XYZ file of N, CA and C in Angstrom:
618
model
N 129.286 85.674 111.749
C 128.128 84.839 111.649
C 126.881 85.730 111.637
N 125.945 85.450 110.754
C 124.737 86.327 110.611
C 123.886 86.318 111.828
N 123.420 87.442 112.223
C 122.527 87.566 113.396
C 121.174 86.936 113.015
N 120.553 86.340 114.070
C 119.231 85.790 113.904
C 118.217 86.609 114.696
N 117.227 87.120 114.071
C 116.226 88.008 114.715
C 114.881 87.281 114.583
N 114.246 87.021 115.712
C 112.942 86.371 115.709
C 111.825 87.434 115.587
N 110.702 86.949 115.082
C 109.442 87.800 115.090
C 108.418 86.917 115.815
N 107.890 87.478 116.907
C 106.865 86.745 117.645
C 105.671 86.421 116.761
N 105.389 85.195 116.507
C 104.441 84.847 115.439
C 103.130 84.235 115.999
N 102.609 84.925 116.960
C 101.339 84.488 117.590
C 100.142 85.116 116.837
N 100.258 86.359 116.385
C 99.202 87.071 115.796
C 99.795 88.397 115.266
N 99.215 88.955 114.222
C 99.621 90.297 113.787
C 100.466 90.204 112.495
N 101.118 91.333 112.184
C 101.777 91.415 110.858
C 103.210 90.917 110.904
N 103.249 89.582 111.017
C 104.545 88.850 111.195
C 105.321 88.893 109.874
N 104.749 88.574 108.752
C 105.445 88.437 107.527
C 106.099 89.735 107.129
N 105.402 90.847 107.363
C 106.001 92.168 106.960
C 107.294 92.413 107.754
N 107.298 92.092 108.981
C 108.519 92.317 109.776
C 109.629 91.319 109.301
N 109.254 90.086 109.040
C 110.251 89.116 108.568
C 110.875 89.648 107.274
N 110.109 90.127 106.348
C 110.577 90.679 105.060
C 111.528 91.851 105.323
N 111.139 92.803 106.190
C 111.907 93.966 106.443
C 113.272 93.624 107.112
N 113.262 92.651 108.060
C 114.498 92.259 108.719
C 115.413 91.543 107.743
N 114.855 90.711 106.893
C 115.630 89.989 105.902
C 116.359 91.009 104.923
N 115.617 92.058 104.544
C 116.182 93.088 103.666
C 117.285 93.837 104.448
N 117.318 93.750 105.775
C 118.400 94.463 106.498
C 119.612 93.525 106.724
N 119.551 92.285 106.160
C 120.754 91.463 106.139
C 120.813 90.473 107.300
N 119.792 90.267 108.037
C 119.796 89.297 109.114
C 118.979 88.099 108.684
N 119.056 87.034 109.478
C 118.140 85.812 109.266
C 116.978 86.041 110.164
N 115.840 86.186 109.594
C 114.581 86.459 110.321
C 113.739 85.151 110.432
N 113.299 84.853 111.628
C 112.590 83.523 111.829
C 111.356 83.788 112.726
N 110.247 83.068 112.432
C 109.107 83.173 113.331
C 109.444 82.503 114.685
N 108.837 83.007 115.765
C 108.982 82.452 117.105
C 107.622 82.155 117.722
N 107.444 80.902 118.015
C 106.183 80.471 118.673
C 106.397 79.596 119.914
N 107.611 79.132 119.994
C 107.984 78.185 121.136
C 109.183 78.650 121.909
N 109.302 78.162 123.173
C 110.406 78.568 123.977
C 111.733 78.219 123.366
N 111.856 77.049 122.704
C 113.093 76.684 122.147
C 113.481 77.647 120.959
N 112.488 78.142 120.225
C 112.794 79.115 119.182
C 113.259 80.427 119.768
N 112.639 80.825 120.859
C 113.017 82.070 121.519
C 114.471 82.015 121.965
N 114.939 80.896 122.528
C 116.306 80.786 122.981
C 117.333 80.746 121.859
N 116.863 80.646 120.580
C 117.780 80.529 119.459
C 118.021 81.774 118.696
N 117.429 82.934 119.199
C 117.509 84.184 118.472
C 118.345 85.217 119.232
N 118.941 86.141 118.495
C 119.738 87.206 119.073
C 118.919 88.451 119.427
N 117.718 88.549 118.879
C 116.844 89.639 119.151
C 115.458 89.288 118.735
N 114.382 90.054 119.245
C 113.048 89.684 118.959
C 112.261 90.901 118.574
N 111.393 90.735 117.594
C 110.385 91.804 117.193
C 109.056 91.261 117.687
N 108.326 92.180 118.333
C 106.911 91.888 118.765
C 106.049 92.766 117.866
N 105.340 92.163 116.918
C 104.694 92.998 115.825
C 103.412 93.672 116.278
N 102.903 94.465 115.391
C 101.545 95.017 115.670
C 100.517 93.959 115.446
N 99.367 94.206 115.995
C 98.239 93.232 115.950
C 97.179 93.689 117.011
N 96.639 92.742 117.711
C 95.641 93.051 118.721
C 96.287 92.633 120.057
N 96.543 93.665 120.920
C 97.402 93.407 122.053
C 96.761 92.428 123.097
N 95.458 92.534 123.317
C 94.842 91.619 124.303
C 94.855 90.169 123.803
N 94.655 90.017 122.486
C 94.711 88.647 121.865
C 96.175 88.105 122.019
N 97.171 88.922 121.673
C 98.515 88.504 121.757
C 98.862 88.124 123.172
N 98.367 88.922 124.135
C 98.711 88.679 125.566
C 98.153 87.288 125.976
N 96.892 87.003 125.601
C 96.321 85.631 125.811
C 97.164 84.541 125.218
N 97.586 84.762 123.983
C 98.365 83.722 123.246
C 99.703 83.449 123.925
N 100.297 84.461 124.496
C 101.512 84.291 125.268
C 101.331 83.177 126.359
N 100.176 83.139 126.926
C 99.836 82.142 127.933
C 99.554 80.858 127.275
N 98.838 80.811 126.207
C 98.479 79.526 125.574
C 99.718 78.832 125.037
N 100.687 79.571 124.504
C 101.938 79.002 123.952
C 103.055 78.920 125.042
N 102.706 79.222 126.274
C 103.585 79.101 127.415
C 104.896 79.925 127.171
N 104.677 81.075 126.576
C 105.852 81.972 126.332
C 105.985 83.182 127.286
N 104.969 83.383 128.128
C 104.959 84.553 128.956
C 106.245 84.591 129.786
N 106.388 83.620 130.684
C 107.500 83.611 131.645
C 108.845 83.490 130.907
N 109.000 82.644 129.908
C 110.328 82.570 129.223
C 110.685 83.858 128.535
N 109.686 84.611 127.970
C 109.981 85.860 127.326
C 110.359 86.962 128.344
N 109.609 87.009 129.440
C 109.970 87.928 130.561
C 111.441 87.695 130.969
N 111.769 86.383 131.150
C 113.127 86.107 131.664
C 114.120 86.510 130.592
N 113.905 86.290 129.348
C 114.807 86.586 128.262
C 115.014 88.096 128.236
N 113.955 88.881 128.407
C 114.095 90.367 128.354
C 114.907 90.796 129.608
N 114.614 90.177 130.773
C 115.442 90.505 131.914
C 116.897 90.201 131.726
N 117.162 89.107 130.990
C 118.549 88.724 130.735
C 119.237 89.556 129.620
N 118.525 90.479 129.023
C 119.109 91.360 128.081
C 118.847 91.120 126.617
N 117.838 90.235 126.275
C 117.527 89.991 124.893
C 117.058 91.340 124.270
N 117.662 91.794 123.179
C 117.174 93.014 122.480
C 115.749 92.743 121.923
N 114.918 93.757 122.044
C 113.565 93.526 121.584
C 113.055 94.844 121.014
N 112.162 94.722 119.954
C 111.569 95.889 119.330
C 110.033 95.536 119.239
N 109.280 96.434 119.778
C 107.781 96.272 119.625
C 107.133 97.443 118.852
N 106.294 97.084 117.839
C 105.593 98.097 117.111
C 104.074 97.997 117.432
N 103.541 99.151 117.726
C 102.112 99.274 118.040
C 101.676 98.331 119.162
N 101.026 97.223 118.906
C 100.636 96.267 119.977
C 101.857 95.867 120.668
N 103.053 95.682 119.957
C 104.276 95.283 120.629
C 104.719 96.309 121.669
N 104.505 97.590 121.365
C 104.850 98.619 122.395
C 103.962 98.405 123.686
N 102.678 98.099 123.459
C 101.824 97.914 124.646
C 102.309 96.669 125.454
N 102.622 95.562 124.742
C 103.143 94.410 125.533
C 104.360 94.658 126.303
N 105.241 95.471 125.754
C 106.575 95.690 126.395
C 106.455 96.649 127.538
N 105.361 97.372 127.714
C 105.270 98.490 128.733
C 105.074 97.844 130.114
N 105.396 98.707 131.060
C 105.124 98.364 132.480
C 103.720 98.760 132.989
N 103.176 99.772 132.329
C 101.773 100.246 132.761
C 101.021 100.510 131.560
N 99.732 99.978 131.489
C 98.920 100.120 130.333
C 97.561 100.717 130.802
N 97.084 101.721 130.100
C 95.808 102.383 130.346
C 94.805 101.900 129.330
N 93.575 101.784 129.669
C 92.448 101.423 128.758
C 92.644 99.993 128.165
N 92.965 99.078 129.034
C 93.091 97.706 128.561
C 92.293 96.784 129.571
N 92.213 95.517 129.247
C 91.528 94.559 130.091
C 92.297 94.308 131.407
N 91.602 94.090 132.454
C 92.303 93.838 133.747
C 93.179 92.548 133.675
N 92.830 91.602 132.891
C 93.567 90.338 132.806
C 94.689 90.307 131.741
N 94.885 91.442 131.053
C 95.824 91.487 129.945
C 97.312 91.369 130.504
N 98.032 90.539 129.904
C 99.470 90.387 130.300
C 100.307 91.510 129.655
N 101.390 91.946 130.361
C 102.362 92.761 129.764
C 103.721 92.357 130.321
N 104.768 92.788 129.606
C 106.099 92.173 129.897
C 107.041 93.016 130.700
N 106.648 94.258 131.078
C 107.446 95.094 132.029
C 108.916 95.344 131.548
N 109.086 95.456 130.251
C 110.454 95.687 129.786
C 110.754 97.126 129.572
N 109.748 97.983 129.574
C 109.949 99.456 129.396
C 109.289 100.172 130.561
N 109.999 101.101 131.138
C 109.393 101.938 132.154
C 108.570 103.081 131.548
N 107.482 102.693 131.050
C 106.579 103.670 130.397
C 105.148 103.341 130.795
N 104.282 104.340 130.718
C 102.879 104.264 130.759
C 102.266 104.412 129.411
N 101.611 103.431 128.825
C 101.126 103.421 127.445
C 99.608 103.460 127.543
N 98.986 104.317 126.683
C 97.526 104.304 126.541
C 97.132 103.593 125.234
N 96.369 102.518 125.449
C 95.959 101.707 124.314
C 94.959 102.429 123.414
N 95.010 102.279 122.126
C 94.118 102.895 121.154
C 94.013 104.406 121.421
N 95.089 105.027 121.711
C 95.055 106.448 122.080
C 94.647 107.380 120.976
N 94.962 107.049 119.782
C 94.674 107.874 118.639
C 93.244 107.687 118.082
N 92.551 106.722 118.665
C 91.188 106.448 118.156
C 91.057 105.119 117.423
N 89.893 105.010 116.814
C 89.545 103.753 116.150
C 90.210 103.626 114.794
N 89.979 102.453 114.150
C 90.587 102.166 112.838
C 90.374 103.286 111.869
N 89.164 103.843 111.826
C 88.855 104.869 110.834
C 89.626 106.162 111.096
N 90.244 106.269 112.210
C 90.968 107.454 112.553
C 92.516 107.211 112.356
N 92.881 106.171 111.681
C 94.268 105.881 111.387
C 94.760 107.005 110.515
N 96.116 107.276 110.578
C 96.672 108.414 109.844
C 98.156 108.226 109.561
N 98.726 109.106 108.765
C 100.139 109.044 108.486
C 100.681 110.442 108.763
N 101.982 110.517 109.125
C 102.685 111.790 109.280
C 104.166 111.589 109.181
N 104.892 112.632 108.993
C 106.355 112.626 108.928
C 106.901 112.956 110.335
N 107.876 112.106 110.780
C 108.439 112.317 112.105
C 109.976 112.563 112.027
N 110.495 113.327 112.982
C 111.871 113.350 113.333
C 112.097 112.234 114.330
N 113.147 111.382 114.071
C 113.399 110.190 114.932
C 114.880 110.280 115.297
N 115.166 110.447 116.562
C 116.530 110.592 117.019
C 117.324 109.349 116.632
N 118.499 109.490 116.082
C 119.370 108.427 115.669
C 119.110 107.947 114.262
N 118.072 108.499 113.636
C 117.707 108.158 112.282
C 117.711 109.423 111.371
N 116.726 110.283 111.689
C 116.557 111.461 110.792
C 117.496 112.566 111.101
N 118.278 112.451 112.249
C 119.335 113.471 112.516
C 120.641 113.175 111.754
N 120.720 112.089 111.002
C 121.874 111.921 110.176
C 121.934 112.943 109.041
N 123.103 113.382 108.617
C 123.167 114.358 107.529
C 122.457 113.892 106.274
N 121.602 114.804 105.817
C 120.831 114.587 104.584
C 119.695 113.643 104.638
N 119.340 113.182 105.917
C 118.282 112.237 106.102
C 116.954 112.854 105.880
N 116.034 112.111 105.296
C 114.629 112.556 105.094
C 113.842 112.277 106.382
N 112.736 112.920 106.610
C 111.824 112.606 107.701
C 111.345 111.118 107.567
N 110.949 110.555 108.664
C 110.435 109.203 108.679
C 108.915 109.211 108.521
N 108.437 108.576 107.479
C 106.973 108.492 107.316
C 106.459 107.415 108.313
N 105.439 107.805 109.131
C 104.955 106.891 110.158
C 103.459 106.690 109.926
N 103.043 105.403 109.959
C 101.668 104.982 109.813
C 101.102 104.589 111.043
N 100.049 105.134 111.566
C 99.411 104.880 112.860
C 98.102 104.191 112.599
N 97.852 103.033 113.132
C 96.619 102.244 112.974
C 96.155 101.844 114.375
N 95.113 102.401 114.898
C 94.624 102.162 116.205
C 95.810 102.151 117.192
N 96.564 103.158 117.145
C 97.871 103.149 117.762
C 97.781 103.648 119.248
N 98.744 103.123 120.063
C 98.946 103.646 121.375
C 99.798 104.905 121.327
N 99.929 105.578 122.489
C 101.019 106.504 122.714
C 101.588 106.327 124.057
N 102.714 106.933 124.339
C 103.281 106.842 125.691
C 102.874 108.137 126.433
N 102.189 107.921 127.497
C 101.793 109.043 128.347
C 102.863 109.487 129.289
N 103.657 108.592 129.703
C 104.697 108.918 130.725
C 105.893 107.950 130.519
N 107.101 108.505 130.448
C 108.300 107.727 130.302
C 109.199 107.936 131.508
N 109.762 106.800 132.038
C 110.560 106.836 133.199
C 111.881 107.575 132.950
N 112.696 107.807 133.987
C 113.950 108.502 133.830
C 115.017 107.906 132.988
N 114.910 106.549 132.879
C 115.923 105.748 132.102
C 115.423 105.476 130.726
N 114.304 106.014 130.342
C 113.728 105.792 128.985
C 114.027 106.992 128.131
N 114.582 106.758 126.931
C 114.927 107.857 125.984
C 113.778 108.044 125.027
N 113.299 109.208 124.872
C 112.224 109.580 123.904
C 112.914 109.764 122.541
N 112.493 109.024 121.565
C 113.075 109.134 120.218
C 112.241 109.923 119.243
N 110.890 109.930 119.414
C 110.015 110.616 118.489
C 108.764 111.062 119.113
N 108.241 112.161 118.718
C 106.906 112.677 119.190
C 106.199 113.163 117.876
N 104.839 113.173 118.034
C 103.971 113.728 116.967
C 104.262 115.146 116.786
N 104.550 115.666 115.515
C 105.012 117.053 115.373
C 103.874 118.065 115.370
N 102.658 117.689 115.018
C 101.559 118.690 114.820
C 100.273 117.977 114.936
N 99.202 118.856 115.011
C 97.793 118.406 115.132
C 97.381 118.170 116.528
N 96.179 117.633 116.757
C 95.658 117.477 118.096
C 96.509 116.654 119.010
N 97.307 115.725 118.461
C 98.189 114.900 119.271
C 99.665 115.368 119.340
N 99.865 116.656 118.951
C 101.194 117.204 118.885
C 101.860 117.003 120.279
N 103.157 116.571 120.258
C 103.934 116.353 121.430
C 103.749 114.930 122.084
N 102.832 114.140 121.598
C 102.649 112.803 122.179
C 103.907 111.927 121.785
N 104.292 111.125 122.749
C 105.458 110.314 122.558
C 105.077 108.981 121.768
N 105.800 108.732 120.676
C 105.488 107.639 119.803
C 106.678 106.722 119.508
N 107.839 106.968 120.102
C 108.945 106.088 119.976
C 109.839 106.277 121.191
N 110.288 105.158 121.756
C 111.117 105.166 122.968
C 112.154 104.057 122.895
N 113.206 104.224 123.685
C 114.182 103.148 123.865
C 114.664 103.171 125.322
N 114.843 101.993 125.843
C 115.454 101.808 127.145
C 116.403 100.659 127.125
N 117.706 100.996 127.147
C 118.752 100.035 126.951
C 118.535 99.246 125.621
N 118.326 97.920 125.757
C 118.177 97.135 124.521
C 116.783 96.933 124.026
N 115.807 97.705 124.509
C 114.373 97.566 124.159
C 113.954 98.784 123.434
N 113.352 98.661 122.281
C 112.881 99.762 121.423
C 111.383 99.541 121.149
N 110.656 100.659 121.111
C 109.217 100.479 120.775
C 108.748 101.770 120.019
N 107.842 101.501 119.036
C 107.185 102.583 118.331
C 105.677 102.342 118.313
N 104.952 103.461 118.346
C 103.508 103.406 118.205
C 103.098 103.027 116.784
N 103.944 103.294 115.816
C 103.604 103.186 114.392
C 104.150 101.942 113.852
N 103.905 101.716 112.511
C 104.145 100.518 111.775
C 105.128 100.743 110.645
N 106.490 100.662 110.953
C 107.466 100.929 109.814
C 107.448 99.806 108.888
N 106.908 98.650 109.210
C 107.004 97.451 108.311
C 106.083 97.646 107.097
N 105.198 98.598 107.118
C 104.234 98.760 105.964
C 104.603 99.867 104.961
N 105.723 100.566 105.264
C 106.038 101.701 104.453
C 107.087 101.480 103.422
N 107.911 100.396 103.587
C 109.071 100.138 102.713
C 110.264 100.906 103.113
N 110.208 101.750 104.159
C 111.376 102.453 104.745
C 111.942 101.516 105.781
N 113.193 101.068 105.574
C 113.815 100.066 106.440
C 114.622 100.712 107.603
N 114.562 101.971 107.806
C 115.499 102.592 108.699
C 115.226 102.194 110.165
N 114.038 101.993 110.538
C 113.710 101.664 112.000
C 114.145 100.204 112.245
N 113.913 99.339 111.263
C 114.389 97.976 111.390
C 115.901 97.912 111.342
N 116.551 98.714 110.494
C 118.030 98.729 110.568
C 118.548 99.253 111.901
N 117.832 100.236 112.474
C 118.230 100.750 113.808
C 118.179 99.641 114.796
N 117.104 98.802 114.735
C 116.994 97.687 115.722
C 118.104 96.589 115.398
N 118.253 96.305 114.086
C 119.293 95.348 113.808
C 120.739 95.782 114.304
N 120.970 97.065 114.207
C 122.267 97.631 114.735
C 122.246 97.357 116.293
N 121.157 97.562 116.950
C 121.050 97.353 118.401
C 121.405 95.833 118.680
N 120.818 94.930 117.870
C 121.106 93.516 118.098
C 122.590 93.209 117.922
N 123.205 93.737 116.850
C 124.533 93.502 116.624
C 125.465 94.105 117.741
N 125.059 95.258 118.234
C 125.837 95.757 119.409
C 125.723 94.880 120.565
N 124.535 94.257 120.795
C 124.333 93.346 121.897
C 125.189 92.091 121.741
N 125.344 91.610 120.545
C 126.114 90.409 120.286
C 127.652 90.744 120.515
N 128.015 91.925 120.217
C 129.452 92.291 120.326
C 129.883 92.559 121.729
N 128.935 92.885 122.614
C 129.261 93.289 124.031
C 129.527 92.071 124.890
């Protein structure tokens, strides 16, 4: 039976993630209600504006159900703002901003600067680019966060290779939760989405 992967559809680049997941062979559906959340095998939290998304979690009464689903082991992937929402600790955000405490990381919001300071670079990504013959992963950063500190149970998958932000952590995984600072949904490279789809399928099989 085909896996069903939801994309949290409150705000942000929802359609791009739906298209990428569909290309990876799963059924991708938008999630705005608790009933829709309970019908998926995994969930993507897209990029967007993290404080707006955190408010809408409350408006749509998804905050507590999503926290519980993550505690119960729902696989999740957050890109950019999604990384911020999944974190346990957030720097440079509003005092009333919600977060989901699904990753033992400290994330700095807008760490790379404003929109005009968006950039692209090639990354090595553990589990993807270390495959024989694999090309580097092209990563697009748009008002992106980075991980300032990762807990002992969090695996670092990618760091910035060069420049003023060299060594900064931009992809992590903790059990069934994956997060990236960058936006793989805008490049046409499906490898990060396929990595997450494989995580979802592993979760279904266990």
